[in-house]
mmCIF file of C-alpha atoms and ligand atoms in Angstrom:
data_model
loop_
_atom_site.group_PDB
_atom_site.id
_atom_site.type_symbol
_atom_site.label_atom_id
_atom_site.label_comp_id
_atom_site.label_asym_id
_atom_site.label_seq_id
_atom_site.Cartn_x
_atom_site.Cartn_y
_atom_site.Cartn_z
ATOM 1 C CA UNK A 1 24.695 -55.462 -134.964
ATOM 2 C CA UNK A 2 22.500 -58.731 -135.122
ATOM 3 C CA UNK A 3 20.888 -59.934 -132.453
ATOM 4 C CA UNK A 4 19.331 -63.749 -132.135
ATOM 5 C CA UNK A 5 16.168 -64.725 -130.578
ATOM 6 C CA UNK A 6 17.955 -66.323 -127.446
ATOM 7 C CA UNK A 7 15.394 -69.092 -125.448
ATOM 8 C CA UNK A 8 18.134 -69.198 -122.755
ATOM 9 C CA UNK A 9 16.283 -70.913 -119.457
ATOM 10 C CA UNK A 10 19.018 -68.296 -117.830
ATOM 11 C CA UNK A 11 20.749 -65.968 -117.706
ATOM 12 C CA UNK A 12 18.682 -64.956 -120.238
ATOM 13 C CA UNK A 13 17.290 -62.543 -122.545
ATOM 14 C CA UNK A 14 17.069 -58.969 -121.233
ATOM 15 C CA UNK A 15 15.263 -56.060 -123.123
ATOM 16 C CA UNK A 16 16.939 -54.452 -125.923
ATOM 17 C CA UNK A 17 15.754 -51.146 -124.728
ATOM 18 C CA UNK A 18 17.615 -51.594 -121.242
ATOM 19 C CA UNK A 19 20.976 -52.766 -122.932
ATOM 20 C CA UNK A 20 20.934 -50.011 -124.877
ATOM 21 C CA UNK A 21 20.408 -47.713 -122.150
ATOM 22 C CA UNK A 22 23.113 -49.424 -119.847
ATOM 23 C CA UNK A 23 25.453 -49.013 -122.839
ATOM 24 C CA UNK A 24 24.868 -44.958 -123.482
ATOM 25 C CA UNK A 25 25.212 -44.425 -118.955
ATOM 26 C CA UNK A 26 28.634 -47.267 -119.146
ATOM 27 C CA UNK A 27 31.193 -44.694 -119.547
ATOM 28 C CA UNK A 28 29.666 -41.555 -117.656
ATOM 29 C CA UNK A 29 26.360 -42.177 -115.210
ATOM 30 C CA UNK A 30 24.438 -39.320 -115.717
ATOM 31 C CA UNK A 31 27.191 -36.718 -115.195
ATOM 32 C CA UNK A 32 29.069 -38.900 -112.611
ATOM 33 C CA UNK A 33 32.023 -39.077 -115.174
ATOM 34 C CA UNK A 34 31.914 -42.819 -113.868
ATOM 35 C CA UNK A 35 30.141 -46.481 -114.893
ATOM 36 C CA UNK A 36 27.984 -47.874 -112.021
ATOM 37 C CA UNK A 37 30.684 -50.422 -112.037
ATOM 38 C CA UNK A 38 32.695 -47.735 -110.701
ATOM 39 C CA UNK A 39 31.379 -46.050 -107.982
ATOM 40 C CA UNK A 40 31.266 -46.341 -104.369
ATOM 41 C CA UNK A 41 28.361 -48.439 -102.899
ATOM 42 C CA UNK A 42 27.946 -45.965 -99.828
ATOM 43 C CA UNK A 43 27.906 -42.841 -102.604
ATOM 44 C CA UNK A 44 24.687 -40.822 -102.595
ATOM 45 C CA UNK A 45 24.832 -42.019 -106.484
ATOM 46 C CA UNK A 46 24.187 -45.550 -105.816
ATOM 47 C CA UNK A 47 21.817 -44.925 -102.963
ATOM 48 C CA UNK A 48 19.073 -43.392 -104.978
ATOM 49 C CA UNK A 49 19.725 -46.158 -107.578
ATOM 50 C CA UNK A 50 18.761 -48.970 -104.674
ATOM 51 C CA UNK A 51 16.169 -46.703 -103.390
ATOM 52 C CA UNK A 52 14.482 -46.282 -106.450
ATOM 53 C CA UNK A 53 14.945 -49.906 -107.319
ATOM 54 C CA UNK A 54 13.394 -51.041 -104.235
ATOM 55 C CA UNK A 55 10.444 -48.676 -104.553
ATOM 56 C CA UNK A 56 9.673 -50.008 -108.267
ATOM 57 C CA UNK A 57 9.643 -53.853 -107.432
ATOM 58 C CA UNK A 58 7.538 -52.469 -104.488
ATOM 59 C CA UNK A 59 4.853 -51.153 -106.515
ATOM 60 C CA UNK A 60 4.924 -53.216 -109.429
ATOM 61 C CA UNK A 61 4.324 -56.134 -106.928
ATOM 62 C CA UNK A 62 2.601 -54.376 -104.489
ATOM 63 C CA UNK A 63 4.275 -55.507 -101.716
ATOM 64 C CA UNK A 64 2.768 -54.530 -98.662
ATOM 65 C CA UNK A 65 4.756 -52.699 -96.103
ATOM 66 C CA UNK A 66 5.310 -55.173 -93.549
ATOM 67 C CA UNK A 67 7.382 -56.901 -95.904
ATOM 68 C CA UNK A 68 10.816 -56.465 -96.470
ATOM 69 C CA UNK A 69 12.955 -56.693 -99.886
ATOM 70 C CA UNK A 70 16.513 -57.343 -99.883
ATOM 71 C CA UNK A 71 18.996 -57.534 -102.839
ATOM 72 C CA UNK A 72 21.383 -60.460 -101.997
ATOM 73 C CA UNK A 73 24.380 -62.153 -103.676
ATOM 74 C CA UNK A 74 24.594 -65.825 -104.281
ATOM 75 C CA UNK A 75 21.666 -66.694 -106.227
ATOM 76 C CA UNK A 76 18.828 -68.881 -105.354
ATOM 77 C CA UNK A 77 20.966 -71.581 -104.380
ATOM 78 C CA UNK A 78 22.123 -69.722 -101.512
ATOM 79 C CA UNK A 79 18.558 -69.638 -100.135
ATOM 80 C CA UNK A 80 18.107 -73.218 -99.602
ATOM 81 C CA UNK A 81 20.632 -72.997 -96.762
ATOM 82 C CA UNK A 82 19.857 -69.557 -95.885
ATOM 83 C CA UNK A 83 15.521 -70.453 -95.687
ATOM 84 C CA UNK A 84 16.374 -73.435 -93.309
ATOM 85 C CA UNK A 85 18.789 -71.635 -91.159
ATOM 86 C CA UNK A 86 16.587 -68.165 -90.451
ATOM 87 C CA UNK A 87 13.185 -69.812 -90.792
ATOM 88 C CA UNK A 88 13.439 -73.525 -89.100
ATOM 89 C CA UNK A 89 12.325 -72.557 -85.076
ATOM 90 C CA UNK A 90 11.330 -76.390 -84.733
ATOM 91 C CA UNK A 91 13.661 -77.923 -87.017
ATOM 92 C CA UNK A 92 10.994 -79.284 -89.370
ATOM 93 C CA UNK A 93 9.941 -78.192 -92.851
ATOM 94 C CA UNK A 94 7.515 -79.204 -95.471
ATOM 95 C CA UNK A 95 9.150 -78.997 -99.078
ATOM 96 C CA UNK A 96 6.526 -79.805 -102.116
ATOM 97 C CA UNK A 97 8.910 -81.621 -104.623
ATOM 98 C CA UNK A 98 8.179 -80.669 -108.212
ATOM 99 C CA UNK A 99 11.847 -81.118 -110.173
ATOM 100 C CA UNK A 100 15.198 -80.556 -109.785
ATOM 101 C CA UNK A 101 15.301 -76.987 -107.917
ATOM 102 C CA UNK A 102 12.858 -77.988 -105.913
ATOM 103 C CA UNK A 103 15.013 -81.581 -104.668
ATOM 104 C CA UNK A 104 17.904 -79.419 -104.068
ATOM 105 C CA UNK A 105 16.460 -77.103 -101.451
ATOM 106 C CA UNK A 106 14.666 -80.413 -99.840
ATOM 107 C CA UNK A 107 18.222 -82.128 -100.003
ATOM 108 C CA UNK A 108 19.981 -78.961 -98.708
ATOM 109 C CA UNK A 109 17.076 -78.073 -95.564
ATOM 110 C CA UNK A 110 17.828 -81.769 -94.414
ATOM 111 C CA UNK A 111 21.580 -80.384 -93.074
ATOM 112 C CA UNK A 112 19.706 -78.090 -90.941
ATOM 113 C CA UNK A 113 17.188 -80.069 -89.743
ATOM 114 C CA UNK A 114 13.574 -82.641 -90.231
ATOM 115 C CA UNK A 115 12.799 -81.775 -94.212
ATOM 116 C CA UNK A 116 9.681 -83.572 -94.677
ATOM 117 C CA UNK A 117 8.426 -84.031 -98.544
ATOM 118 C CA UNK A 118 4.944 -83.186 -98.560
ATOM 119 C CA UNK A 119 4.446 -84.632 -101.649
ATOM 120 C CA UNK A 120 6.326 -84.665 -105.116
ATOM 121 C CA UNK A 121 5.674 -85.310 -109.021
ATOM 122 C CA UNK A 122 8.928 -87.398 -109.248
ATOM 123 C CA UNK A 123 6.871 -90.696 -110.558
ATOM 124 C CA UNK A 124 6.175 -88.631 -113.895
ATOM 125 C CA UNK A 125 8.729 -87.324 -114.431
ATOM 126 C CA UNK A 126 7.692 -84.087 -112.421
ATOM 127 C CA UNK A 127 5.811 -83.628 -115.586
ATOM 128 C CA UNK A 128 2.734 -82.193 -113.650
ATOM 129 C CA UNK A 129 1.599 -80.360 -110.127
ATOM 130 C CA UNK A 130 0.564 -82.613 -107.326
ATOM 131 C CA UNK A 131 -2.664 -82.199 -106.119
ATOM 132 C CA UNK A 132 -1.987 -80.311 -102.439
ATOM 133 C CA UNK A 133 -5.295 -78.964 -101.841
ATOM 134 C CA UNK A 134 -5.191 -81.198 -98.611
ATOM 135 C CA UNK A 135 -1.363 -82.246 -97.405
ATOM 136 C CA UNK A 136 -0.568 -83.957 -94.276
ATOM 137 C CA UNK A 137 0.549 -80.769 -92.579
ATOM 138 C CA UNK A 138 2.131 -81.882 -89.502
ATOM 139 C CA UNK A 139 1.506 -79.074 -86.633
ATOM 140 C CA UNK A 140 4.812 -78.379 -85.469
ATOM 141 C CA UNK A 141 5.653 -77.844 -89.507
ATOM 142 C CA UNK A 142 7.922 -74.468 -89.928
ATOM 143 C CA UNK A 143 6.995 -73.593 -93.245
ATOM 144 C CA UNK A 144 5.573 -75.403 -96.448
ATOM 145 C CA UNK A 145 8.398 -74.736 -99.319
ATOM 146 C CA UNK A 146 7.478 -74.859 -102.961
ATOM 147 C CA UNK A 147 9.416 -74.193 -106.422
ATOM 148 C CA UNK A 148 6.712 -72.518 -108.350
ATOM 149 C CA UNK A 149 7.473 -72.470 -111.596
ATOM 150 C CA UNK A 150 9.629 -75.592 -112.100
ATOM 151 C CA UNK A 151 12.431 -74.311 -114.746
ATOM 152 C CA UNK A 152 13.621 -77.577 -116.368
ATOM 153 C CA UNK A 153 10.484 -79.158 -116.593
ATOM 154 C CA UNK A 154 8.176 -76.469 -117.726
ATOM 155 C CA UNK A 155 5.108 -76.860 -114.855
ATOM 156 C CA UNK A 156 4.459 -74.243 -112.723
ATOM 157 C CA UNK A 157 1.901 -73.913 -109.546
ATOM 158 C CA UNK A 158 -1.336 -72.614 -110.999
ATOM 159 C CA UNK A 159 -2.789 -72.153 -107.298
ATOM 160 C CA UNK A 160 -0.525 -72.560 -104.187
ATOM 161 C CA UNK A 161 -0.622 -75.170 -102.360
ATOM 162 C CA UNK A 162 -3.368 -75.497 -99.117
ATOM 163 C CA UNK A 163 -0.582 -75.032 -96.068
ATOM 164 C CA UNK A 164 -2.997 -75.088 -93.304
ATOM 165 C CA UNK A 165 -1.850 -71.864 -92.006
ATOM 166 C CA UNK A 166 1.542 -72.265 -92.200
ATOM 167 C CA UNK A 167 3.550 -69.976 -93.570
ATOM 168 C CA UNK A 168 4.399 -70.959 -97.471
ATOM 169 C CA UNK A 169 8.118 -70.122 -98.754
ATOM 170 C CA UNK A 170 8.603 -70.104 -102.691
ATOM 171 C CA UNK A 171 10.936 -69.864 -105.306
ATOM 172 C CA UNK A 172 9.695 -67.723 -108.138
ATOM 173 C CA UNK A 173 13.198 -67.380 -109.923
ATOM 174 C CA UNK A 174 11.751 -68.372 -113.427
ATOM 175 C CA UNK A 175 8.443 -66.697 -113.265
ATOM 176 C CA UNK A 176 9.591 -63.492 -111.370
ATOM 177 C CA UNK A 177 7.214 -60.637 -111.927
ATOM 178 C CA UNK A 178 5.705 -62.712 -115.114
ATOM 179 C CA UNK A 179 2.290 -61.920 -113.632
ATOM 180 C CA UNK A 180 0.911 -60.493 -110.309
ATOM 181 C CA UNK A 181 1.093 -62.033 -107.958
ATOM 182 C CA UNK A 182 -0.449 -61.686 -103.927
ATOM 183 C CA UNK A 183 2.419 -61.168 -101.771
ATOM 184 C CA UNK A 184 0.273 -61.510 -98.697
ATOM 185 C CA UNK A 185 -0.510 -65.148 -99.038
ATOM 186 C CA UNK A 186 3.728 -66.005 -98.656
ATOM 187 C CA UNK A 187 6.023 -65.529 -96.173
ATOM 188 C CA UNK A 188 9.021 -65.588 -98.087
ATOM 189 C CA UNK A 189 8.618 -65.005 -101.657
ATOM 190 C CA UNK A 190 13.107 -65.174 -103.741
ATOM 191 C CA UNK A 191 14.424 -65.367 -106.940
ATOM 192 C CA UNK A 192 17.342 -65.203 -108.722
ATOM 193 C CA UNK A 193 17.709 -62.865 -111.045
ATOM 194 C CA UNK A 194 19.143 -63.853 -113.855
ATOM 195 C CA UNK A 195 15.690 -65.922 -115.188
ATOM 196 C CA UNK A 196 13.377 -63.031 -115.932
ATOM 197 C CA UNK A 197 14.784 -60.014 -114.669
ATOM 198 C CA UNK A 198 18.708 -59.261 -114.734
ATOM 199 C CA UNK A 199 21.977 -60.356 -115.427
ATOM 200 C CA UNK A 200 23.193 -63.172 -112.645
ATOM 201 C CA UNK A 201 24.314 -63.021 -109.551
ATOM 202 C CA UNK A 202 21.816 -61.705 -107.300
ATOM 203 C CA UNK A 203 18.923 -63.209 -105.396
ATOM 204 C CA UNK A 204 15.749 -60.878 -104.329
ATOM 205 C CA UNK A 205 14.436 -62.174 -101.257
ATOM 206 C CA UNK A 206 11.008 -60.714 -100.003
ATOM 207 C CA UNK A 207 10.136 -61.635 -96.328
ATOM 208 C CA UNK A 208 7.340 -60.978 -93.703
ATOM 209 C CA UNK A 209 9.316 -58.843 -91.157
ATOM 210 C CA UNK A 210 7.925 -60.921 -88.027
ATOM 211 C CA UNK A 211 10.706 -63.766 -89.710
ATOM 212 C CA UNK A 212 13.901 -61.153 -89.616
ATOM 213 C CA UNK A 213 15.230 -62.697 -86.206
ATOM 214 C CA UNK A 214 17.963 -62.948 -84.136
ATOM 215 C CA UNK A 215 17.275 -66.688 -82.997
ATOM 216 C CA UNK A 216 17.951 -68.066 -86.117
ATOM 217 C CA UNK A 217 19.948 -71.745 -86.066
ATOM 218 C CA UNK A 218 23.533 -72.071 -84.226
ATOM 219 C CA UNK A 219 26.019 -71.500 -86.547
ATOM 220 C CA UNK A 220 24.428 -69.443 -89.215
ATOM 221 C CA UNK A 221 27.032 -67.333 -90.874
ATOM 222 C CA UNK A 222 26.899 -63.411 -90.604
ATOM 223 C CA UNK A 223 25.937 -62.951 -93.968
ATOM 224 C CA UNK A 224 23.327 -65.545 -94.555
ATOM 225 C CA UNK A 225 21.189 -64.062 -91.407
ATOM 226 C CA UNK A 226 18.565 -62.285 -92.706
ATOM 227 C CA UNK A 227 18.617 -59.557 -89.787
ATOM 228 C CA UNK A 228 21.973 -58.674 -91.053
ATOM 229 C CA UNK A 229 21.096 -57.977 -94.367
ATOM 230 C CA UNK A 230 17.495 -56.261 -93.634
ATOM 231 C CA UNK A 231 19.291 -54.108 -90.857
ATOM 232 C CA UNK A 232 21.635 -53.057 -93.156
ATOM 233 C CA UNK A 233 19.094 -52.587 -96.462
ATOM 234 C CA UNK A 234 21.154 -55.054 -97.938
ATOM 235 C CA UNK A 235 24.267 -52.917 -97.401
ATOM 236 C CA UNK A 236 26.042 -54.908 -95.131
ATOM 237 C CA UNK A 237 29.079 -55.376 -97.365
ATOM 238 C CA UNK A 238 29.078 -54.344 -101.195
ATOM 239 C CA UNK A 239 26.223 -55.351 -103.103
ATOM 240 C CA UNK A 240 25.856 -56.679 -106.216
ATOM 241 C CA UNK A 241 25.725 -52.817 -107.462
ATOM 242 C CA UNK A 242 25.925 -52.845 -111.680
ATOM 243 C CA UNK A 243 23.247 -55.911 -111.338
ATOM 244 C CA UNK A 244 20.653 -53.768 -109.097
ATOM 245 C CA UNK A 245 21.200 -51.030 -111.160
ATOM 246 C CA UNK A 246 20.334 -53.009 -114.180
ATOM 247 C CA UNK A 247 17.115 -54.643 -112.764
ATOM 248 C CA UNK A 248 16.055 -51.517 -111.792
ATOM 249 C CA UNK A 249 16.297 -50.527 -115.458
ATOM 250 C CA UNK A 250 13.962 -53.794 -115.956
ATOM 251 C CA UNK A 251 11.630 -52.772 -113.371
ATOM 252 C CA UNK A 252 11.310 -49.186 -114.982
ATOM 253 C CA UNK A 253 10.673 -51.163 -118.187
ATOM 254 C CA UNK A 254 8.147 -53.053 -116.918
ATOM 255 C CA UNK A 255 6.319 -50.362 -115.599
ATOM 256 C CA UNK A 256 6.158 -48.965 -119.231
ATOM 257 C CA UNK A 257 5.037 -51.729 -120.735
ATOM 258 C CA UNK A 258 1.750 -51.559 -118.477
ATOM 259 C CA UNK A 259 2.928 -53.619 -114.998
ATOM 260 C CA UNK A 260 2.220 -57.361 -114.116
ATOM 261 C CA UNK A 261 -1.360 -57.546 -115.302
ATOM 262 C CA UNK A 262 -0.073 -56.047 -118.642
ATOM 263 C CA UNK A 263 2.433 -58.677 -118.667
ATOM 264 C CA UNK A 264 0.509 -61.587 -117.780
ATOM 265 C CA UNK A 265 -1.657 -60.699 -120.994
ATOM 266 C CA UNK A 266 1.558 -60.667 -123.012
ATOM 267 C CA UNK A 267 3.135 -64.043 -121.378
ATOM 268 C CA UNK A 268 0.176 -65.988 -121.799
ATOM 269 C CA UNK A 269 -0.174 -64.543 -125.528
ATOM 270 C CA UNK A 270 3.062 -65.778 -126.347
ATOM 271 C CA UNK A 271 3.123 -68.792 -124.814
ATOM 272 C CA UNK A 272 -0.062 -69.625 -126.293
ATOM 273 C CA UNK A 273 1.357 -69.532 -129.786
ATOM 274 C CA UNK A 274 4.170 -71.856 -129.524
ATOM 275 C CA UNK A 275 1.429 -74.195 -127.272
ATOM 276 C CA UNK A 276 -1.191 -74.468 -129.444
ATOM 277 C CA UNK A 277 1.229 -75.063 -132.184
ATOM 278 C CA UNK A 278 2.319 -78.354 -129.995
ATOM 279 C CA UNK A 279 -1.085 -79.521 -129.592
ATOM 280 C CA UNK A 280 -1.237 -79.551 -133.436
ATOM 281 C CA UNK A 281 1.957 -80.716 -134.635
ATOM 282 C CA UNK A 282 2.553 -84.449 -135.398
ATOM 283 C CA UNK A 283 5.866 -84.189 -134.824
ATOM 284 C CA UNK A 284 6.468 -82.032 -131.769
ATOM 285 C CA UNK A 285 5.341 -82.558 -128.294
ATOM 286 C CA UNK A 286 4.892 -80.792 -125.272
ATOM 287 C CA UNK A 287 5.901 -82.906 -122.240
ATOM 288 C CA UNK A 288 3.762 -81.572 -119.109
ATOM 289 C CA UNK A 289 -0.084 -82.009 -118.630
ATOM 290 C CA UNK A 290 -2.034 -79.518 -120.314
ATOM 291 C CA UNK A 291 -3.189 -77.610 -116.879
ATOM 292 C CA UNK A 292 0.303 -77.070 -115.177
ATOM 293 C CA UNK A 293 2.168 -75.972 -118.172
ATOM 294 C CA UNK A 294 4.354 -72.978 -117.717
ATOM 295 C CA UNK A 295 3.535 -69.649 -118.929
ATOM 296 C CA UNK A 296 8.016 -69.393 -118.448
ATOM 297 C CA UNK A 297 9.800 -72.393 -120.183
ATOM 298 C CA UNK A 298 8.183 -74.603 -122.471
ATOM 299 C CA UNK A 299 9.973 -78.170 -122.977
ATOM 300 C CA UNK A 300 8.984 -80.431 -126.259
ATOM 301 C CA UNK A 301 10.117 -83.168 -127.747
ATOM 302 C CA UNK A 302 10.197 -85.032 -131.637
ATOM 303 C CA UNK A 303 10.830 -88.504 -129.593
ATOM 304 C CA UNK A 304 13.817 -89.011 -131.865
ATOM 305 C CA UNK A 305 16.613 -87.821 -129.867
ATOM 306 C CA UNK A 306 18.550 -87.467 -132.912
ATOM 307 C CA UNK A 307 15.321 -85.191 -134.981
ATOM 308 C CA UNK A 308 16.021 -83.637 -131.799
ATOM 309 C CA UNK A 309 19.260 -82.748 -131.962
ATOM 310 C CA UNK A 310 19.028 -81.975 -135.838
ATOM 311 C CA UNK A 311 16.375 -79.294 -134.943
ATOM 312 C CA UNK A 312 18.073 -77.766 -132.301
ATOM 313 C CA UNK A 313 21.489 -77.465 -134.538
ATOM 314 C CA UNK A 314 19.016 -76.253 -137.259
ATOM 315 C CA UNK A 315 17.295 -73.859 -135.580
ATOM 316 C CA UNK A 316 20.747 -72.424 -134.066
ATOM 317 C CA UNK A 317 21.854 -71.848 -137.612
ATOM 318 C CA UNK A 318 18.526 -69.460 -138.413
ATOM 319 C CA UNK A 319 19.217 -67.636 -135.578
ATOM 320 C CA UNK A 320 17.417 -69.564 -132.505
ATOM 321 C CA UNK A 321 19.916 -69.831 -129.482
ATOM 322 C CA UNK A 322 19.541 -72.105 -127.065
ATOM 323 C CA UNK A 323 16.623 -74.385 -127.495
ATOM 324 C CA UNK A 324 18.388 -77.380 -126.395
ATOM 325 C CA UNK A 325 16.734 -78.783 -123.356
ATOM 326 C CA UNK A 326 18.077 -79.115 -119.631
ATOM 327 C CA UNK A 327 21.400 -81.552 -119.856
ATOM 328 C CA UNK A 328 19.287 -84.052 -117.804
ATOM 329 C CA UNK A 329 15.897 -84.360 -119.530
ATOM 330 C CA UNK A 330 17.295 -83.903 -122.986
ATOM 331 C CA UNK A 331 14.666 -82.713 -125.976
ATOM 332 C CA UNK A 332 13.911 -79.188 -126.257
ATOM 333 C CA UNK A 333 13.103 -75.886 -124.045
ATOM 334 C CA UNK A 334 11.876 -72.578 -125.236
ATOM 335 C CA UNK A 335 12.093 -70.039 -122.272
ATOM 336 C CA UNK A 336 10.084 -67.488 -122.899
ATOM 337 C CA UNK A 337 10.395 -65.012 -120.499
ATOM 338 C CA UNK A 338 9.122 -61.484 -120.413
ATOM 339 C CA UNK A 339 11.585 -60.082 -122.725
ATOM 340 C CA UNK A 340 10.747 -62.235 -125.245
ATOM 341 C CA UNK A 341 9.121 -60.372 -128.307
ATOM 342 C CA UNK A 342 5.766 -62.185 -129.404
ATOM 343 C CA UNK A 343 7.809 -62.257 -133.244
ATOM 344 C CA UNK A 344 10.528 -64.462 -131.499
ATOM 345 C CA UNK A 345 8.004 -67.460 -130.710
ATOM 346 C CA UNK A 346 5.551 -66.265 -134.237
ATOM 347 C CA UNK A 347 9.084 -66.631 -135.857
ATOM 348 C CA UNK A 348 9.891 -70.183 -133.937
ATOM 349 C CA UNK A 349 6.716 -71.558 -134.401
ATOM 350 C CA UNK A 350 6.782 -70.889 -138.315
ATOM 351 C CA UNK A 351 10.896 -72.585 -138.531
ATOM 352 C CA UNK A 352 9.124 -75.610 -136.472
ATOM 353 C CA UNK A 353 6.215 -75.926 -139.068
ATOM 354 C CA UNK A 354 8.869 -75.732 -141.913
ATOM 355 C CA UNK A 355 11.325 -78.086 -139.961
ATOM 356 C CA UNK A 356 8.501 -80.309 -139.689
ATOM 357 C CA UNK A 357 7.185 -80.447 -143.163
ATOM 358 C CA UNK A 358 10.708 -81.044 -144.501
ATOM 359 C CA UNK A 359 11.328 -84.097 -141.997
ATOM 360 C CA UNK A 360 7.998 -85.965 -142.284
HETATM 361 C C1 PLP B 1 17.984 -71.247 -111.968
HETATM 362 C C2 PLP B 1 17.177 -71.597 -110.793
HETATM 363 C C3 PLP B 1 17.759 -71.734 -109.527
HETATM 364 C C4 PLP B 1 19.248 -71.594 -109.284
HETATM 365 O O1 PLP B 1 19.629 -70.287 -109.421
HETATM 366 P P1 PLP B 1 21.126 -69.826 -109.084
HETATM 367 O O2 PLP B 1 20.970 -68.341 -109.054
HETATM 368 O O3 PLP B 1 21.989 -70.329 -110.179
HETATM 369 O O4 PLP B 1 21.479 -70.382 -107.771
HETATM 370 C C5 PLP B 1 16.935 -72.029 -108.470
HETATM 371 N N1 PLP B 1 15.615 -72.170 -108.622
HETATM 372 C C6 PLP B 1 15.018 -72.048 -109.830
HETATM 373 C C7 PLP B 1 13.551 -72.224 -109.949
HETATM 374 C C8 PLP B 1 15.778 -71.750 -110.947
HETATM 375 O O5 PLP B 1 15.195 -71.632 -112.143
#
């Protein structure tokens, strides 16, 4: 078996401790005689898996208990309609615009009603945070909606934005339990998965109770309705059962390893290696201002598109997958999510010194 140091932006790298796990319980779960795959949703089985699931991402994030945590299908894309549809009482919503993810769920709240952009890094590029220490908050505002950690372009919220009081909705999918975090100070904090925590298709969504309603917008489907799901502990038809079970595994994992704060240590570690090595380099370049980078993914450049596309088919070859930017900023990404051993970006950073001495 050989296994590559993959900088996939997601899905992603997973631990190899949890894969190997998930391989020896595949063909008979703990006496089952079954695969998770297998077994009934409703059995007794699976029920302590979500359980137990549910109480780890409670206390590795301590969530308080007026919050509720529900394991959802259709990824974080499905919570740009579903945010709007349960959350928008006045039909207006303040969305901060810092890349791609974040457009998308400002594009897709303006079906349901007034999306307002609050402000955005679009004129750079979204190569950096805005300042929003003092946004026009309008008063009849819904909610203030933010992408944290923006995936494709590497920046990520280093405080959250000043909302006034409003209630602030964000998407954490690429920095997911990559350091603690206060679950107080959101109202809805999601993510998909498949970034820093499992294999795809599964959103968690954690929400304030006082937002579970029945009054949510005309027309909302059954399934999108928040009430549904949280009345049903996200059993309201089969869940995505083998990908719980799995980042449960990762939450157990995490737990070893020390919890958030112990992770946070290790992230910014590891992403300090490959960043000061940018800083140095006369050939590579990292793309966002210095105080928003990402602890998460890391985008860099040569400024020859075709260096760049010699070092990413060179790196490939010595066993580093995926390095290739996002298909619409071109360049380079390293995501290095929690998984990530601190050899895999030693080991990078060392290829990138050699690439560089051989091409200069
Ligand atoms: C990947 C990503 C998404 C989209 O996730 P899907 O599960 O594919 O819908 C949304 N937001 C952020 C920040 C992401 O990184």
């Amino acid at each position: 078996m050989s296994r590559v140091y993959n900088f996939s932006a997601g899905p992603a790298v997973l631990p190899e401790e949890v894969l190997r796990e998930a391989a020896e319980e595949m063909m008979d779960y703990r006496g089952c005689g079954m695969s998770v795959m297998e077994m009934s949703h409703r059995s007794k089985v699976f029920d302590d898996i979500i359980k137990e699931a549910e109480q780890d991402i409670r206390d590795l994030m301590n969530i308080p208990d007026n919050y509720k945590v529900l394991f959802l299908q259709g990824g974080a894309s499905q919570q740009f309609a579903a945010i709007p549809m349960n959350l928008m009482k006045n039909k207006k919503a303040g969305y901060i615009v810092t890349g791609q993810w974040a457009k998308k769920a400002y594009q897709e709240a303006k079906l349901y009603g007034e999306a307002i952009e609050l402000a955005s890094s679009a004129d750079e590029t979204f190569s950096y945070i805005p300042d929003c220490s003092d946004l026009d908050i309008p008063d009849d505002l819904d909610y203030v909606y933010i992408c944290e950690n923006n995936t494709i372009y590497g920046t990520k919220f280093k405080t959250l934005p000043n909302t006034k009081g409003k209630d602030l909705v964000a998407d954490v999918s690429s920095c997911f339990l990559s350091e603690p975090i206060d679950v107080s100070k959101y109202a809805v904090v999601y993510g998909g998965v498949q970034k820093n925590v499992g294999p795809a298709g599964m959103v968690i969504v954690i929400i304030r109770e006082d937002l579970i309603r029945d009054d949510v917008l005309p027309g909302t489907p059954t399934m999108l309705k928040y009430k549904t799901q949280a009345d049903a502990d996200s059993l309201y038809n089969t869940p995505p059962c083998y990908t719980i079970y799995i980042c449960g595994k990762v939450f157990k994992w995490l737990k070893k390893m020390g919890g958030l704060e112990a992770m946070k240590a290790h992230n910014e570690k590891k992403a300090k290696i490959l960043y000061d090595f940018l800083d140095e380099s006369k050939m590579f370049k990292g793309t966002v201002r210095k105080e928003d980078r990402s602890l998460m993914n890391v985008p860099f450049v040569t400024g020859d598109a075709d260096l760049d596309a010699k070092f990413v088919a060179e790196a490939k070859a010595a066993g580093f997958e995926n390095l290739k930017g996002h298909r619409t900023v071109g360049g380079m990404r390293a995501s290095i999510y929690n998984a990530m051993p601190i050899e895999g970006v030693e080991k990078l950073v060392e290829f990138m010194k050699d690439f560089e001495a051989k091409n200069s």
